[in-house]
CSV table of C-alpha atoms and ligand atoms in Angstrom, one decimal:
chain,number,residue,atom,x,y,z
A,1,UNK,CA,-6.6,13.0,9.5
A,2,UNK,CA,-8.1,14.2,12.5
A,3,UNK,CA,-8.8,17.7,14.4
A,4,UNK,CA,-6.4,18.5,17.2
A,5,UNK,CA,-5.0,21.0,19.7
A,6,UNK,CA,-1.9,22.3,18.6
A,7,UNK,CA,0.1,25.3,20.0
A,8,UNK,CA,-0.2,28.8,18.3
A,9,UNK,CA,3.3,28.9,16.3
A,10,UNK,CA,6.1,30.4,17.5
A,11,UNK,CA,6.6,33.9,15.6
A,12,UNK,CA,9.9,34.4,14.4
A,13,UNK,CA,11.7,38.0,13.9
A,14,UNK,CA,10.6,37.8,9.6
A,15,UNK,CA,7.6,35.9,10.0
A,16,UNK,CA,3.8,37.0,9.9
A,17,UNK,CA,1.4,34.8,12.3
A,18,UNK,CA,-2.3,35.1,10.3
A,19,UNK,CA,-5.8,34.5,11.8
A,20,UNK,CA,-6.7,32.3,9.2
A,21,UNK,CA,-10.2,33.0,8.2
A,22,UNK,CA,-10.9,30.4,4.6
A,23,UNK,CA,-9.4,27.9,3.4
A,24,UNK,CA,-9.9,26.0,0.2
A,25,UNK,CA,-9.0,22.0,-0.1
A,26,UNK,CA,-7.3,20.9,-2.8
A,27,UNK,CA,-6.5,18.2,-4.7
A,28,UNK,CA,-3.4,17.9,-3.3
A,29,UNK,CA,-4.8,17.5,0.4
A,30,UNK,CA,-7.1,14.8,-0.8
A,31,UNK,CA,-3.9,12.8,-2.0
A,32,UNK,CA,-2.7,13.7,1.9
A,33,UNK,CA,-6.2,12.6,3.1
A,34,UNK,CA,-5.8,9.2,0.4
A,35,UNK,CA,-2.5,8.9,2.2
A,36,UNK,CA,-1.5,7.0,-1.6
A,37,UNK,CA,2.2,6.8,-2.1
A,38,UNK,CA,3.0,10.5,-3.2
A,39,UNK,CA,1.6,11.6,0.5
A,40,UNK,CA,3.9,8.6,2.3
A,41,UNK,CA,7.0,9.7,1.0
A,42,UNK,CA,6.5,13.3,0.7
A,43,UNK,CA,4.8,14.1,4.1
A,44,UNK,CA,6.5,14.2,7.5
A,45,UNK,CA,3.9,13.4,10.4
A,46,UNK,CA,2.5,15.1,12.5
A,47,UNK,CA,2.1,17.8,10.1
A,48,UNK,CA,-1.1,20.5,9.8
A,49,UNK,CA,-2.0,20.5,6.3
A,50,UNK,CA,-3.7,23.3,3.6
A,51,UNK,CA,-1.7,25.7,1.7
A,52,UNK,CA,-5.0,28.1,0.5
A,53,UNK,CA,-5.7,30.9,2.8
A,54,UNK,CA,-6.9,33.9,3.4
A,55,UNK,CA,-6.9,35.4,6.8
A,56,UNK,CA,-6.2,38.7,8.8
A,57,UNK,CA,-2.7,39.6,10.3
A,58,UNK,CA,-2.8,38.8,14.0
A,59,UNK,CA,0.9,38.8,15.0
A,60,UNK,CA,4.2,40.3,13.3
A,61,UNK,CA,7.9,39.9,14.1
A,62,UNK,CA,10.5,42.3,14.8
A,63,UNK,CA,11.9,42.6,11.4
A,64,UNK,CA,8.3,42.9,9.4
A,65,UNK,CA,7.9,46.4,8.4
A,66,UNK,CA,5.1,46.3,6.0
A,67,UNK,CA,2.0,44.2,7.5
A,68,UNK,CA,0.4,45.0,10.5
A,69,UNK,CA,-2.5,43.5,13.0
A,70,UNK,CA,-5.6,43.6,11.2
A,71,UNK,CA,-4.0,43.3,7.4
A,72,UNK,CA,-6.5,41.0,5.2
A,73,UNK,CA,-3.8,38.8,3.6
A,74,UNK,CA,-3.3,35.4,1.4
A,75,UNK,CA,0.0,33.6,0.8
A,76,UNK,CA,2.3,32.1,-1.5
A,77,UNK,CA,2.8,28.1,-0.5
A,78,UNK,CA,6.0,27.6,-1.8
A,79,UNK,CA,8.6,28.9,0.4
A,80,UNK,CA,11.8,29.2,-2.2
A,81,UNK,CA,15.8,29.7,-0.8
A,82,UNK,CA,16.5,33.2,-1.6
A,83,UNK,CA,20.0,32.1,-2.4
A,84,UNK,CA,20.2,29.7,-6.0
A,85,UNK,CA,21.1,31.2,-9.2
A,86,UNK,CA,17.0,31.8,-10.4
A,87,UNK,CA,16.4,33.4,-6.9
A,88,UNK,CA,18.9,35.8,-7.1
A,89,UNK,CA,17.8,36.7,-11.1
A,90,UNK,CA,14.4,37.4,-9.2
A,91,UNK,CA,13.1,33.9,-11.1
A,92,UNK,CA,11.7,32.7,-7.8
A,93,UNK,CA,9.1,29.8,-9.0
A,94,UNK,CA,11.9,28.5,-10.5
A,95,UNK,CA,13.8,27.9,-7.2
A,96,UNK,CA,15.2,24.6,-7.0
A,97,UNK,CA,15.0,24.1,-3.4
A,98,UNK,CA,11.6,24.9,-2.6
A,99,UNK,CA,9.6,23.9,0.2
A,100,UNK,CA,5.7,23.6,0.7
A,101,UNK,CA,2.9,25.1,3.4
A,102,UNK,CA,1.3,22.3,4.7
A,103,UNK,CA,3.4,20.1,3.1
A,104,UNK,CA,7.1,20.2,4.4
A,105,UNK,CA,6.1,23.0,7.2
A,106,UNK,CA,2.9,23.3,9.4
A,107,UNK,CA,-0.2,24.7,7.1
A,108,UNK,CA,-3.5,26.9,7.0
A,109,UNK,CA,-5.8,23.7,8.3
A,110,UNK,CA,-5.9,25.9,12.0
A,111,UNK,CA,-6.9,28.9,13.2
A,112,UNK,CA,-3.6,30.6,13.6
A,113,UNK,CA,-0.6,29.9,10.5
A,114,UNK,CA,2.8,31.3,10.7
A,115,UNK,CA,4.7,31.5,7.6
A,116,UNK,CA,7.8,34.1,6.5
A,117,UNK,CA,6.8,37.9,5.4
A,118,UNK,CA,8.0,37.1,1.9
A,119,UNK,CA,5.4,35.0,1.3
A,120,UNK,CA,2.6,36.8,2.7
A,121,UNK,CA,0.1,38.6,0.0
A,122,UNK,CA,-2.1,41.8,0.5
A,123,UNK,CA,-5.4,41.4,-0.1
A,124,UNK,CA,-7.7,43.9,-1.6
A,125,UNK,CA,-10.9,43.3,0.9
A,126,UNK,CA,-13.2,44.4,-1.9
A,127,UNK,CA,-12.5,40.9,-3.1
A,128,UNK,CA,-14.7,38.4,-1.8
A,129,UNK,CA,-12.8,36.0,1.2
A,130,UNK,CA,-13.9,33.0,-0.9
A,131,UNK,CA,-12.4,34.2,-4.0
A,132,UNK,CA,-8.9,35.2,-1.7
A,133,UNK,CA,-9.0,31.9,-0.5
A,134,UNK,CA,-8.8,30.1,-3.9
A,135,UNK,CA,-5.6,32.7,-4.8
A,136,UNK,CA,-3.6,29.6,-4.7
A,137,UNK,CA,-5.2,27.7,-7.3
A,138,UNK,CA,-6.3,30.6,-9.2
A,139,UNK,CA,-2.5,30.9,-9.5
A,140,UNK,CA,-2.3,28.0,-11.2
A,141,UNK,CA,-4.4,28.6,-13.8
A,142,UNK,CA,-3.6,32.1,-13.9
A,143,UNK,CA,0.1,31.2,-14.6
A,144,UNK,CA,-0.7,28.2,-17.3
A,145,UNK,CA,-3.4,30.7,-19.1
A,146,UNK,CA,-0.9,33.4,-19.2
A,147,UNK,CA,2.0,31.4,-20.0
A,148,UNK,CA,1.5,31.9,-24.3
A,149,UNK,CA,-0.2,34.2,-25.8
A,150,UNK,CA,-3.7,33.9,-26.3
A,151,UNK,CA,-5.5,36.9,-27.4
A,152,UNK,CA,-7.3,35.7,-30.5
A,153,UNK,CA,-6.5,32.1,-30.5
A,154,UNK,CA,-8.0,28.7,-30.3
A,155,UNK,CA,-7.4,27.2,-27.0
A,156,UNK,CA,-7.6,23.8,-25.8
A,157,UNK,CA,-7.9,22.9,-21.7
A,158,UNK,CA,-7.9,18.6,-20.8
A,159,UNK,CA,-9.7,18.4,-18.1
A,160,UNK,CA,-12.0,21.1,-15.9
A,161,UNK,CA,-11.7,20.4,-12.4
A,162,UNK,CA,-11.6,23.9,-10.5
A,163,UNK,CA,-8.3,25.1,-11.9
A,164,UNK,CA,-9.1,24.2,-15.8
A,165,UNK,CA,-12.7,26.1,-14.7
A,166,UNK,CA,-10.8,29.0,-13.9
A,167,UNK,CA,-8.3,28.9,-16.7
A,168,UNK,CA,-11.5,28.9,-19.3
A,169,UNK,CA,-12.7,32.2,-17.2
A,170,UNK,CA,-9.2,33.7,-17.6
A,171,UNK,CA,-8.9,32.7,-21.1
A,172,UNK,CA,-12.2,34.1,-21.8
A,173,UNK,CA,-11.4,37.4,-20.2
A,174,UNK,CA,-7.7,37.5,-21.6
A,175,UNK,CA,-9.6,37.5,-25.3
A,176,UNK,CA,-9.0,34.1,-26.2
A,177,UNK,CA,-11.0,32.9,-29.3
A,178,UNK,CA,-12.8,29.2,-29.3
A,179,UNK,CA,-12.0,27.7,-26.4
A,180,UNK,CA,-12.6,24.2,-26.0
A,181,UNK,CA,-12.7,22.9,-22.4
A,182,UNK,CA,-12.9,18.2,-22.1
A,183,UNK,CA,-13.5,16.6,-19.2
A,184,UNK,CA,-15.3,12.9,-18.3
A,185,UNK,CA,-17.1,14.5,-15.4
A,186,UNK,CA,-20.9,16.0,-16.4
A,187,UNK,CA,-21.0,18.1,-13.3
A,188,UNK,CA,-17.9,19.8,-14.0
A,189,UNK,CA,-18.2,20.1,-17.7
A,190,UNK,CA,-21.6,21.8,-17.0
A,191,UNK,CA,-19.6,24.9,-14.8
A,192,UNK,CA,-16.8,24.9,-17.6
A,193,UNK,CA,-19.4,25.9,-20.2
A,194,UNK,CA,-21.0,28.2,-17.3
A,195,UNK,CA,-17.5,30.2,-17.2
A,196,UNK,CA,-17.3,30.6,-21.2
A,197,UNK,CA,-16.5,27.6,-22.9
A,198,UNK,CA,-17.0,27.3,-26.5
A,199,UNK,CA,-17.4,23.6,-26.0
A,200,UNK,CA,-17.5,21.4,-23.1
A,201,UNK,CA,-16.9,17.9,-24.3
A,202,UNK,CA,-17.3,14.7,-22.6
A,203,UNK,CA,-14.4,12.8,-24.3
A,204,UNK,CA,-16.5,9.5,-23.4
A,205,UNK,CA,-18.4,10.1,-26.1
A,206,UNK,CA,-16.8,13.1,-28.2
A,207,UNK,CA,-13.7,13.0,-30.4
A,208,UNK,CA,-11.5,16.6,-30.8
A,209,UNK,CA,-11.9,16.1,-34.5
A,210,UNK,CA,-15.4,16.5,-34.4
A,211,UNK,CA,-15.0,19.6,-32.3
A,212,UNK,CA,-12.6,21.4,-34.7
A,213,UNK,CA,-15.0,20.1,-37.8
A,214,UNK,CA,-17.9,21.6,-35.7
A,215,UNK,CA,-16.3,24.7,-35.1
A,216,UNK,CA,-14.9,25.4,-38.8
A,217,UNK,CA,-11.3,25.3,-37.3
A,218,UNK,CA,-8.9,24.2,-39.8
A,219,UNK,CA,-5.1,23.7,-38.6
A,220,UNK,CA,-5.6,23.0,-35.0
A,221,UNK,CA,-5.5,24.4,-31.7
A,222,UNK,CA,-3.1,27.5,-31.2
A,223,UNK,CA,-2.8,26.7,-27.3
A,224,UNK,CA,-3.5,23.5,-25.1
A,225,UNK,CA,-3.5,23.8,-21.3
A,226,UNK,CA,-3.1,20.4,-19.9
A,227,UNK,CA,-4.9,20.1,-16.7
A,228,UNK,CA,-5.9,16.9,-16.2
A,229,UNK,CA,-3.0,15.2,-15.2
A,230,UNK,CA,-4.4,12.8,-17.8
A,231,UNK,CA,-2.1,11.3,-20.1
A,232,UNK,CA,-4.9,10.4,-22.4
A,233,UNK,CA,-6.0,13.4,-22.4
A,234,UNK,CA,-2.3,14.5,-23.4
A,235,UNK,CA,-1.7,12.6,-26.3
A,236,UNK,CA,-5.0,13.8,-27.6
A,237,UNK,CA,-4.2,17.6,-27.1
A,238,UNK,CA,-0.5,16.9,-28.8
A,239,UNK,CA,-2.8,15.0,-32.0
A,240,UNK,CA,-4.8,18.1,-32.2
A,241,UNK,CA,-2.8,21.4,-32.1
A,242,UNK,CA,-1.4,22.9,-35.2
A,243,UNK,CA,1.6,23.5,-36.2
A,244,UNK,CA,3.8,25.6,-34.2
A,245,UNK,CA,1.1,25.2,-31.4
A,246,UNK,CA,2.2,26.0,-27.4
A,247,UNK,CA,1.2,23.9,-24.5
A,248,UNK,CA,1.7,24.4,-20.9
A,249,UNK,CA,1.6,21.1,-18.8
A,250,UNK,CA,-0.1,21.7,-15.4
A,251,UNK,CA,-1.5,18.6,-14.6
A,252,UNK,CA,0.8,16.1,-13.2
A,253,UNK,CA,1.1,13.6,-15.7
A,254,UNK,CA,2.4,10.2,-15.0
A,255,UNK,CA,5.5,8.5,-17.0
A,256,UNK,CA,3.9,7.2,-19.4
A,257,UNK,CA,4.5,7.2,-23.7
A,258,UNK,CA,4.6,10.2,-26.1
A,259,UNK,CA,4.4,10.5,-29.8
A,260,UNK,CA,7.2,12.5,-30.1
A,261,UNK,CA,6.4,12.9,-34.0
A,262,UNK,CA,3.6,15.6,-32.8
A,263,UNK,CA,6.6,17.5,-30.7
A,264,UNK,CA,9.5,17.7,-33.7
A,265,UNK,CA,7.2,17.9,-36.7
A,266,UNK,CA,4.9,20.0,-35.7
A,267,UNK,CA,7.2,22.4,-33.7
A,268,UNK,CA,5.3,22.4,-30.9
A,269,UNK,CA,6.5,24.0,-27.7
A,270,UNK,CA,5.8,23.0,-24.5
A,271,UNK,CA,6.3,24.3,-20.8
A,272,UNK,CA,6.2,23.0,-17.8
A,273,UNK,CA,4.5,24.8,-15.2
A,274,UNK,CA,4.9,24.8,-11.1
A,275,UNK,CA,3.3,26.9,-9.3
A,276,UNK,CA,2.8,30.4,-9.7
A,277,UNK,CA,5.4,33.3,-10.3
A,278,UNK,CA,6.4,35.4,-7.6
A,279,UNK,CA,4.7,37.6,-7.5
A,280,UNK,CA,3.5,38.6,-11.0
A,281,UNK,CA,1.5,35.8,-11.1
A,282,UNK,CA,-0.5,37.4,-7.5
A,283,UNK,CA,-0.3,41.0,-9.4
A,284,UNK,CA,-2.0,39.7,-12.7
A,285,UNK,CA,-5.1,37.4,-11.0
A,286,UNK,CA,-5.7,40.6,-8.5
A,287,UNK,CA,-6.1,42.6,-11.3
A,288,UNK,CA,-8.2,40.3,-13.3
A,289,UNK,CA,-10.7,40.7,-10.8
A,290,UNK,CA,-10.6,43.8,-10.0
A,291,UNK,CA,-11.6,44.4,-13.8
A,292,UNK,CA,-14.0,42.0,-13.8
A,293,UNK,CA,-12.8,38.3,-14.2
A,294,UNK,CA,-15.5,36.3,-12.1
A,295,UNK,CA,-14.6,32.8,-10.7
A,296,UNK,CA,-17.5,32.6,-7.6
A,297,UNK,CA,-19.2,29.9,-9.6
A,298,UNK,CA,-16.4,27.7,-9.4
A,299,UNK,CA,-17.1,27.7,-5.6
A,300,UNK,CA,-19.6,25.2,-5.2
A,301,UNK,CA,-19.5,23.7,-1.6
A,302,UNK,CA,-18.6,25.2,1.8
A,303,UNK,CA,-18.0,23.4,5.0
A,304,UNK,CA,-17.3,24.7,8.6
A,305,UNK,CA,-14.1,23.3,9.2
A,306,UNK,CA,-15.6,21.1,12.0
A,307,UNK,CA,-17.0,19.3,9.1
A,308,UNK,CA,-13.8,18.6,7.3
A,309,UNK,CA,-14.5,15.2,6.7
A,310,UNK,CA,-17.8,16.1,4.6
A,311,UNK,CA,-15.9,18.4,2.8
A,312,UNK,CA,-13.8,15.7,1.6
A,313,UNK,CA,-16.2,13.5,0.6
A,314,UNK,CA,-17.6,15.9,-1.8
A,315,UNK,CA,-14.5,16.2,-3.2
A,316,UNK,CA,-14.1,12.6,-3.7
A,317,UNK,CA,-17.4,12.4,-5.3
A,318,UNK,CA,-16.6,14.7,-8.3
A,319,UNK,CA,-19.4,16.7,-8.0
A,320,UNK,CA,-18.2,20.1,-7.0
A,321,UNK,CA,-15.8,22.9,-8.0
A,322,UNK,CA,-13.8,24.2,-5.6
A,323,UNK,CA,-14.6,23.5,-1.7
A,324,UNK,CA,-14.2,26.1,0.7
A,325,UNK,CA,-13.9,25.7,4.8
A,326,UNK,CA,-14.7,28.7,7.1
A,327,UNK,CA,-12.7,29.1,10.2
A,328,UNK,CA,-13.7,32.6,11.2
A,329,UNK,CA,-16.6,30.9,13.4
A,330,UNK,CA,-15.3,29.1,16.6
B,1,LIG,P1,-8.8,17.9,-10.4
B,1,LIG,O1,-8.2,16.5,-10.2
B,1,LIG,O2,-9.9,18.4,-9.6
B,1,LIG,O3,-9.2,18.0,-12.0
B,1,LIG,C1,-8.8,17.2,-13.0
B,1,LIG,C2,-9.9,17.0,-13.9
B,1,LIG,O4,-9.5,16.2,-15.0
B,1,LIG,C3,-11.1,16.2,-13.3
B,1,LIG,O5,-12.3,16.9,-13.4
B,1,LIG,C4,-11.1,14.9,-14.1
B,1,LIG,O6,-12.4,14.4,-14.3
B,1,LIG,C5,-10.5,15.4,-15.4
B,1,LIG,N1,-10.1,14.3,-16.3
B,1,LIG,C6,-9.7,13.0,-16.0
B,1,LIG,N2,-9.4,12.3,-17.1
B,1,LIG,C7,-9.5,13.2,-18.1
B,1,LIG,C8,-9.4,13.0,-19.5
B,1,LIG,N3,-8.9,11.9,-20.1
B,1,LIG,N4,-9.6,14.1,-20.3
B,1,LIG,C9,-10.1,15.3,-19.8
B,1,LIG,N5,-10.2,15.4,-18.5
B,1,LIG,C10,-10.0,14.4,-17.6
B,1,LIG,O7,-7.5,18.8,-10.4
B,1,LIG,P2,-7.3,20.4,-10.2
B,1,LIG,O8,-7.2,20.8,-8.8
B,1,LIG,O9,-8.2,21.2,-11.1
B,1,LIG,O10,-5.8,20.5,-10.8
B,1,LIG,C11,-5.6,20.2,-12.2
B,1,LIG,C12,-4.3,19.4,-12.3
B,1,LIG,O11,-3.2,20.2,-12.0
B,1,LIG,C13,-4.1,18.2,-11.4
B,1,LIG,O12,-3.5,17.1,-12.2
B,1,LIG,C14,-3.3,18.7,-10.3
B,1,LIG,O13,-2.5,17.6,-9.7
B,1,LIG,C15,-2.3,19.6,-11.1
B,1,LIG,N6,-1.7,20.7,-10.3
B,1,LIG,C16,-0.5,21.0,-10.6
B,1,LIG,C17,0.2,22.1,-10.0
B,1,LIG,C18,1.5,22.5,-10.4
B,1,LIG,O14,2.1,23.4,-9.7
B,1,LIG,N7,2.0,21.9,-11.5
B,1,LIG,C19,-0.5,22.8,-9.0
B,1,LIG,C20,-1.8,22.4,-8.7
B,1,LIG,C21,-2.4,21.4,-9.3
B,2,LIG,ZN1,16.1,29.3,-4.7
C-alpha cells in the first residue's frame, strides 16, 4: 500500500461526495495490507481502501434531496441491489448481491469519498468524530449484541478485539447479566474488563467451567457472541451454553469441525451475522449513545493518515483497540 494522487471522484446524479474527516482501520484492511489469499481474490487493484468514515458533505448530485454541503455524515459500506426479494421486503443486510466500500469500489483511505445517498448516515455532531468513525464496527457489535435477547442473561463473547470490546459495553448497557468476555491477548482483555466485563479470561490459562463454577452459574450461558473468528474458541462457547441457549457468529470462522451434539441436543440456535441492518442497526447504536453507552476507551491509538504505516503496525502488534486516522489536517 502506498499514498497516492488520485482524482476527486466523479459525482453522480444519487451520489454524495464527503470530505472525509476519520477514518478507523480495521481488521479487514490489515488482511488488504497482509495481501493473504482472502485480499488476492477479493480485491481489484488499484483500489483506495477503508470503509469507516466520518466526514462532512462537500458535494451532492442532482437527485439528492436530503444532505447538503456542510452535513456531518458516516456511511453504510455495503452497497446492496435495491432489486432482490430481501431488498424489496426492506431486509437490506440480507441482500445477496452486495458490494463493499473500499473493497469492490474506491473507499474512505482519501480526502474526498463518493458513495450513493442511500448509504450515507446523519450524524448527530454532539457525538464525538472518533466515536462516528468507528459507526461501522460498532455496527457489528451492535447488530450481534442485539440479535437475542439479553436483558437479564448470562452472556458469553470469544474473543475482545475492538468489536467484542464494544459488544461487552452494549451488553452492559442493554442490561445483560454476567457477562463473560475470553481472549489470549492481556492488553485487550484488560479494556474488555474496563467496559464492564464480569470476567476477562485468558483461555491460556482459564477454563469456561471454572468461570461458571466461579460465578455460581448453573445451566450455562443464555447468549454467546462469537467474535473471534476462532474456532477454538467456538467449540468452547457451543460446550458451555445451556440449553436452549442463542449464539450469533460474527467472527469469520474457518471450515473447520463441529460437535453437532451441542447444536441438536441442546437446542441451541444460532445466527449468522453480516454486517449491520439497514438502518436499524445505525438508529439503535446512535441512540445508545446518545443515552449514554460510552465506547471512547476502545479508541486507543491515533495516527495522521501520513502515518498509515505506523498505524498498522500497531495493529499488528495486538496492543490496541480500535485505531483511528485523522484526515481533517492536510
Ligand atoms: P480482531 O481480530 O481484532 O479480534 C479478534 C480477537 O479474538 C483478538 O483480540 C484475538 O486475540 C482473539 N482471539 C483469538 N483466538 C481466540 C480464542 N481462541 N479465544 C478467544 N479469543 C481469541 O477482530 P475484530 O475487528 O474485533 O472483529 C471480530 C471478528 O469479527 C473477526 O473475526 C472479524 O473478521 C469479524 N468480522 C465480521 C464481520 C461480519 O460482518 N460478519 C464484520 C467485521 C468483522
Ligand atoms: Zn439486494
Amino acid at each position: 500500500m502506498s499514498l497516492q494522487d488520485a482524482p476527486v471522484p466523479e459525482v453522480r446524479i444519487n451520489d454524495v461526495l464527503i470530505q472525509v474527516l476519520k477514518t478507523s482501520i480495521c481488521g479487514t484492511d490489515v488482511h488488504i495490507w497482509g495481501w493473504d489469499a482472502w485480499a488476492r481474490k477479493t480485491i481489484p487493484v488499484p483500489m483506495i481502501i477503508g470503509h469507516e468514515f466520518v466526514g462532512v458533505v462537500e458535494q451532492v448530485g442532482d437527485n439528492v434531496h436530503d444532505f447538503s454541503p456542510g452535513d456531518l455524515v458516516s456511511g453504510e459500506g455495503h452497497l446492496v441491489c435495491e432489486r432482490c426479494r430481501n431488498c424489496l421486503a426492506g431486509r437490506r443486510h440480507l441482500c445477496a448481491h452486495t458490494s463493499g466500500v473500499g473493497i469492490n469500489r474506491p473507499g474512505a483511505f482519501a480526502e474526498f469519498l463518493c458513495i450513493p445517498v442511500t448509504n450515507v448516515w446523519a450524524a448527530d455532531p454532539k457525538i464525538p468524530l472518533e466515536v462516528l468513525s468507528s459507526f461501522d464496527p460498532l455496527g457489528n457489535a451492535t447488530h450481534t449484541a442485539l440479535s437475542f435477547d439479553i436483558l437479564g442473561e448470562d452472556v458469553l463473547i470469544t474473543g475482545a478485539g475492538p468489536i467484542g470490546i464494544m459488544a461487552t459495553a452494549i451488553a452492559r448497557h442493554a442490561g445483560a447479566c454476567r457477562i463473560v468476555v475470553t481472549d489470549v491477548n492481556p492488553y485487550r482483555l484488560e479494556l474488555a474488563r474496563k467496559m464492564g466485563a464480569t470476567i476477562a479470561l485468558d483461555i491460556r490459562t482459564g477454563k469456561l467451567a471454572d468461570v461458571q463454577e466461579e460465578l455460581g452459574m448453573q445451566e450455562g450461558f443464555d447468549v454467546g457472541l462469537e467474535m473471534s473468528g476462532s474456532e477454538h474458541a467456538f467449540r468452547d462457547m457451543l460446550a458451555n451454553m445451556c440449553h436452549g441457549a442463542k449464539i450469533a457468529l460474527l467472527g469469520i470462522l474457518p471450515k473447520s469441525e463441529i460437535d453437532w451434539d451441542h447444536v441438536i441436543f441442546n437446542g441451541l440456535t444460532i445466527k449468522g451475522i453480516y454486517g449491520r441492518e439497514m438502518y436499524e442497526t445505525w438508529y439503535k447504536m446512535t441512540m445508545m449513545i446518545q443515552s449514554g453507552l460510552d465506547i471512547s476507551p476502545v479508541i486507543t491509538h491515533r495516527f495522521h493518515y501520513t502515518d498509515f504505516k505506523e498505524a498498522f503496525d500497531v495493529i499488528r502488534s495486538g496492543k490496541c483497540g480500535k485505531v483511528v486516522l485523522d484526515w481533517s489536517e492536510r
